[in-house]
PDB file of C-alpha atoms in Angstrom:
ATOM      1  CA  UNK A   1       0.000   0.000   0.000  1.00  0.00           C
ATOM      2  CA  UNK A   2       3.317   2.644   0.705  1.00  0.00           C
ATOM      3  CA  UNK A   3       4.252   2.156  -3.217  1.00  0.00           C
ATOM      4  CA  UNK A   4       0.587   3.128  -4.495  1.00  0.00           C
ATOM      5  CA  UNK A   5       0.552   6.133  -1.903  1.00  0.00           C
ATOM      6  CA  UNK A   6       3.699   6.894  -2.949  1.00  0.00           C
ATOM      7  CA  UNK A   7       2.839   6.990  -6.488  1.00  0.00           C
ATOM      8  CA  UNK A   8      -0.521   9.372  -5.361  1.00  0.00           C
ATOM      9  CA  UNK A   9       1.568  11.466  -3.869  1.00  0.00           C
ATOM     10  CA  UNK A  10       4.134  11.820  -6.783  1.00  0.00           C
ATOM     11  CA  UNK A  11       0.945  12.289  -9.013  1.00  0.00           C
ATOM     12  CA  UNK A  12      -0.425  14.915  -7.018  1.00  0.00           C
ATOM     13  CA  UNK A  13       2.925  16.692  -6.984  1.00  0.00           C
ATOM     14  CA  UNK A  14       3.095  16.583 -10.597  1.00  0.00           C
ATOM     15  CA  UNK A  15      -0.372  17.841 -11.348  1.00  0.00           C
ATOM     16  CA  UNK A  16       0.733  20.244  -8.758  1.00  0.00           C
ATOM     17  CA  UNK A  17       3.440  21.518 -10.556  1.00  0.00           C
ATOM     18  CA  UNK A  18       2.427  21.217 -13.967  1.00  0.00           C
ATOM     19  CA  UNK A  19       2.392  24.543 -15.286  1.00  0.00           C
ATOM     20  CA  UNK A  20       6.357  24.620 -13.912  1.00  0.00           C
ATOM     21  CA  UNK A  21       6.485  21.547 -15.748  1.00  0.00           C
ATOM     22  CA  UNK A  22       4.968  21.222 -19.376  1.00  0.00           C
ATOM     23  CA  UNK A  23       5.466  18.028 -20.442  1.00  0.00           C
ATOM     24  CA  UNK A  24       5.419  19.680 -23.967  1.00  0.00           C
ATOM     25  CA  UNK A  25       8.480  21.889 -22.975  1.00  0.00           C
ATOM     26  CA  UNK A  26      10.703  18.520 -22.075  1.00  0.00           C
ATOM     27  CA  UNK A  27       9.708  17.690 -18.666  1.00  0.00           C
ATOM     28  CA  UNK A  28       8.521  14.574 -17.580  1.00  0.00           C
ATOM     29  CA  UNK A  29       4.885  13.508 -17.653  1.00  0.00           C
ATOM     30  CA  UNK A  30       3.278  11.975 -14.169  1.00  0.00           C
ATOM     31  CA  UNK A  31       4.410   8.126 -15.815  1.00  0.00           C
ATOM     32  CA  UNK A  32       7.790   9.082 -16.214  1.00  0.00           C
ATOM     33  CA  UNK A  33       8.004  10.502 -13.079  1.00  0.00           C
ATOM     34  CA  UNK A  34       6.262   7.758 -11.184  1.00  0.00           C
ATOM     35  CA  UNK A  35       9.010   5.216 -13.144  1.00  0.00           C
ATOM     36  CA  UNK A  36      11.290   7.493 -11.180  1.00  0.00           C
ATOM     37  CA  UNK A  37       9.673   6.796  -8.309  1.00  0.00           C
ATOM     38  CA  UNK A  38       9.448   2.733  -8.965  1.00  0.00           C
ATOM     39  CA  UNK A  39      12.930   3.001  -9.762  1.00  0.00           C
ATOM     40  CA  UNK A  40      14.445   5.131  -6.636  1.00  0.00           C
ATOM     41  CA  UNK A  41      12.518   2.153  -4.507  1.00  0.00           C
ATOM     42  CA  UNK A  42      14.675  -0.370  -6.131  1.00  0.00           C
ATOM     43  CA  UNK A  43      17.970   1.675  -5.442  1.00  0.00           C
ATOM     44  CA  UNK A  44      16.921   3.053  -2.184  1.00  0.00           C
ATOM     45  CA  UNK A  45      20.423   3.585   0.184  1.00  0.00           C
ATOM     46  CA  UNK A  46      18.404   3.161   3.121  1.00  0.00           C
ATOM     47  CA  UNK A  47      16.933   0.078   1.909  1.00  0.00           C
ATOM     48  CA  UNK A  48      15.565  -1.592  -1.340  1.00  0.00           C
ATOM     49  CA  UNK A  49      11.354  -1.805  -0.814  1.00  0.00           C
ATOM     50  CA  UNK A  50      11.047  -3.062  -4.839  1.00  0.00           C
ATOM     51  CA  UNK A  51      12.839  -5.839  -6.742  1.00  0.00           C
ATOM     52  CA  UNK A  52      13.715  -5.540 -10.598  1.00  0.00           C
ATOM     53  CA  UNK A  53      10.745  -5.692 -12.822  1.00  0.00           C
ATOM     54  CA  UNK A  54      11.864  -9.760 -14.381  1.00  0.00           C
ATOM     55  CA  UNK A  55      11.767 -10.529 -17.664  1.00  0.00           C
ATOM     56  CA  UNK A  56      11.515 -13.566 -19.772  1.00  0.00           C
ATOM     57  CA  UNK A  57      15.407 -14.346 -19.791  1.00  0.00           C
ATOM     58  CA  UNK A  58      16.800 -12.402 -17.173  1.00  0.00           C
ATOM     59  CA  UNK A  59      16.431 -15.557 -15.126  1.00  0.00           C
ATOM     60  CA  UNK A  60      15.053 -13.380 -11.881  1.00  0.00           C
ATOM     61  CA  UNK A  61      12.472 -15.569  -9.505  1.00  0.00           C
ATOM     62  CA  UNK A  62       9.455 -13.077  -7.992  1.00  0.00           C
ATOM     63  CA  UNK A  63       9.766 -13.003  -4.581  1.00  0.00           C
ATOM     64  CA  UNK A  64       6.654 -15.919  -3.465  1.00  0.00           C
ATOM     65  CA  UNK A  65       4.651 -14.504  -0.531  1.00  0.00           C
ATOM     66  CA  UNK A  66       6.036 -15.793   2.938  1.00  0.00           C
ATOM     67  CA  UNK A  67       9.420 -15.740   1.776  1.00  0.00           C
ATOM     68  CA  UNK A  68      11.575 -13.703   3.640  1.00  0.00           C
ATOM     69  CA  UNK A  69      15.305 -14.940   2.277  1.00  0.00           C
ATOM     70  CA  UNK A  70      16.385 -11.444   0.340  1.00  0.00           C
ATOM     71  CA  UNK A  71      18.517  -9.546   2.843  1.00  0.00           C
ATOM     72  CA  UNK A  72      18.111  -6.724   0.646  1.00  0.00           C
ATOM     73  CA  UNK A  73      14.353  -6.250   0.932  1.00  0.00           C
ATOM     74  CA  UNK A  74      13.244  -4.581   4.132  1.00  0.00           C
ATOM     75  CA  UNK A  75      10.566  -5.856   5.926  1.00  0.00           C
ATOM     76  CA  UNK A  76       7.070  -4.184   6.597  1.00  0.00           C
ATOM     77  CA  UNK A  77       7.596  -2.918  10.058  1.00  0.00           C
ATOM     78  CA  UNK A  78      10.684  -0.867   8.942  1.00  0.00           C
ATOM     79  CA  UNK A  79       9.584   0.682   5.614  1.00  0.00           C
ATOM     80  CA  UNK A  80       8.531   4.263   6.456  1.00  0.00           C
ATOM     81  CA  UNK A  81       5.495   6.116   5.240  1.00  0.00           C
ATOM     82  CA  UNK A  82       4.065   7.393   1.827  1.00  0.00           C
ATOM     83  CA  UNK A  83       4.849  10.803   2.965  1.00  0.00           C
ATOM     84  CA  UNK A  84       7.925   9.537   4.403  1.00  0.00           C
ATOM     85  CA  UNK A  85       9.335   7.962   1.145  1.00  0.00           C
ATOM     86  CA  UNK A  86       8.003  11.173  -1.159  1.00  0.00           C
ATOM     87  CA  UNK A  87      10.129  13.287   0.878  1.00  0.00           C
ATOM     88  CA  UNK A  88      12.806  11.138   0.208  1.00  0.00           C
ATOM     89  CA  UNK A  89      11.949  10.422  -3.529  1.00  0.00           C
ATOM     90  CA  UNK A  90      11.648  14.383  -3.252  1.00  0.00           C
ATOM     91  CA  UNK A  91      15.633  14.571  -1.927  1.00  0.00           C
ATOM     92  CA  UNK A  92      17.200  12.236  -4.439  1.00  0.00           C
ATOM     93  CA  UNK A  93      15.223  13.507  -7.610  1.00  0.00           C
ATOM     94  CA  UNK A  94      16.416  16.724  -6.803  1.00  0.00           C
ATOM     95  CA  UNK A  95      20.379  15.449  -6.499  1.00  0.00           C
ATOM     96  CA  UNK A  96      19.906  13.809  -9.363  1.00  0.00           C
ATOM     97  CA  UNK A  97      18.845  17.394 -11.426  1.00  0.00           C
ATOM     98  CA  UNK A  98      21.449  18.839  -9.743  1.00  0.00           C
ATOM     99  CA  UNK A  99      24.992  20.137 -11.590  1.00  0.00           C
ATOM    100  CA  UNK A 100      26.133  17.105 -14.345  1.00  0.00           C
ATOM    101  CA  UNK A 101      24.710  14.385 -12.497  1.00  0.00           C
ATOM    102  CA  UNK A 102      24.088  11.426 -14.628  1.00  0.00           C
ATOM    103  CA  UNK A 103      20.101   9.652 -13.910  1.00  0.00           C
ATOM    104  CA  UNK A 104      19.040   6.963 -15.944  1.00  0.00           C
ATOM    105  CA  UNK A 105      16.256   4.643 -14.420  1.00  0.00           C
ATOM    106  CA  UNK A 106      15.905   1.295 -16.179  1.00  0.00           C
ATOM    107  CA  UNK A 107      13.186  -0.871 -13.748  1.00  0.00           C
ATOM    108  CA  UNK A 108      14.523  -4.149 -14.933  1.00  0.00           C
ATOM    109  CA  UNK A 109      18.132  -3.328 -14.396  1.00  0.00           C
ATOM    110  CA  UNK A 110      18.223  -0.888 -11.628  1.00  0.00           C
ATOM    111  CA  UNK A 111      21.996  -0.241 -11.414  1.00  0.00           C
ATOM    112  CA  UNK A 112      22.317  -0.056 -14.879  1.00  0.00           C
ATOM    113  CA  UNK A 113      24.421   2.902 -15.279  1.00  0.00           C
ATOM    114  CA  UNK A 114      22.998   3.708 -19.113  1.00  0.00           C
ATOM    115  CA  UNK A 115      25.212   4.744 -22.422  1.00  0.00           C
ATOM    116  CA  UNK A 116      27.792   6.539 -21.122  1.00  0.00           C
ATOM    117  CA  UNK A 117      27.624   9.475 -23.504  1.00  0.00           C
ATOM    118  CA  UNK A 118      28.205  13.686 -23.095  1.00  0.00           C
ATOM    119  CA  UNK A 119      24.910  14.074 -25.095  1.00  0.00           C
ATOM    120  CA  UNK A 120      22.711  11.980 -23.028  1.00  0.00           C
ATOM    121  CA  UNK A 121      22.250  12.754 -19.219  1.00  0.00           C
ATOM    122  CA  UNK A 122      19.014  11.536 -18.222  1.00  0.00           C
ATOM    123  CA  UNK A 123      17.057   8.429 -19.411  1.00  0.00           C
ATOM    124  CA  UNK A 124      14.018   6.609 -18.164  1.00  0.00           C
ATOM    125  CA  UNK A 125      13.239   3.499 -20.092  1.00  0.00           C
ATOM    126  CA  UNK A 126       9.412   2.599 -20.520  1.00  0.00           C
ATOM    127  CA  UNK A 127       9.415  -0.976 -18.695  1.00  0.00           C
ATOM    128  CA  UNK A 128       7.793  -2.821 -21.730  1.00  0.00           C
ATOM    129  CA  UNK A 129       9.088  -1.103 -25.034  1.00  0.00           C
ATOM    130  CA  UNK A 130      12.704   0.164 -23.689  1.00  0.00           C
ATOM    131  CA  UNK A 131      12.465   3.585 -24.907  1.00  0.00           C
ATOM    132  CA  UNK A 132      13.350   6.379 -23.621  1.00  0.00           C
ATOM    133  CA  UNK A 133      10.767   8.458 -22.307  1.00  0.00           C
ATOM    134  CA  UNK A 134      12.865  11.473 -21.490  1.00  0.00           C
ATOM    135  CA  UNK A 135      13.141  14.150 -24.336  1.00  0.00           C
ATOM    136  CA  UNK A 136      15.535  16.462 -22.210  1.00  0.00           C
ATOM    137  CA  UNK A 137      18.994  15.157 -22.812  1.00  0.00           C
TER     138      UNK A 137
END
């Protein structure tokens, strides 16, 4: 239930801000930036709450229900609050806009670190067609 209020939240914040924001001037759309939400829950530093989206050959098992084995995932009585993790979501979207910092979010490879080109500073890859959604550069 904290992911979907989390994704509210980011959706209310983007409707919020939307006139800031045109998606027809560059800037994300409320997908893109709940992707960027998905994806800062799968790279979390003060815990991973999502796993990798899996796909047909990446050989990655979905997590069955009971099974507490990956030390990565936190469990439910430590993962904080909608409004905790949109503060935080809040924090590291605005690092990652910040000077030459490189963002690309790619929800079935999380750490993937993208093309490591001058020209291309920001990606977020649509989890079923791999394209990149971001028109800003």
């Amino acid at each position: 239930m904290r992911v979907f209020g989390l994704a509210q939240l980011i959706g209310d914040w983007v409707h919020e801000h939307s006139a800031d924001m045109p998606p027809r001037l560059g800037f994300p759309n409320g997908f893109t930036f709940r992707l960027i939400g998905f994806h800062y829950l799968m790279v979390r530093p003060r815990g991973i709450l999502l796993p990798p989206l899996a796909t047909e050959d990446s050989g990655f098992a979905p997590k069955q229900a009971g099974n507490d084995t990956d030390p990565q995932l936190l469990s439910s009585k430590s993962v904080p609050s909608s409004e905790e993790l949109f503060l935080e979501w809040l924090m590291h979207l605005a690092a990652a806009g910040s000077g030459s910092t490189r963002y690309w979010a790619n929800l079935h490879d999380p750490l993937d670190p993208g093309p490591l080109r001058d020209d291309m500073q920001w990606g977020v890859l649509d989890p079923v067609s791999g394209r990149n959604l971001t028109q800003f550069r």
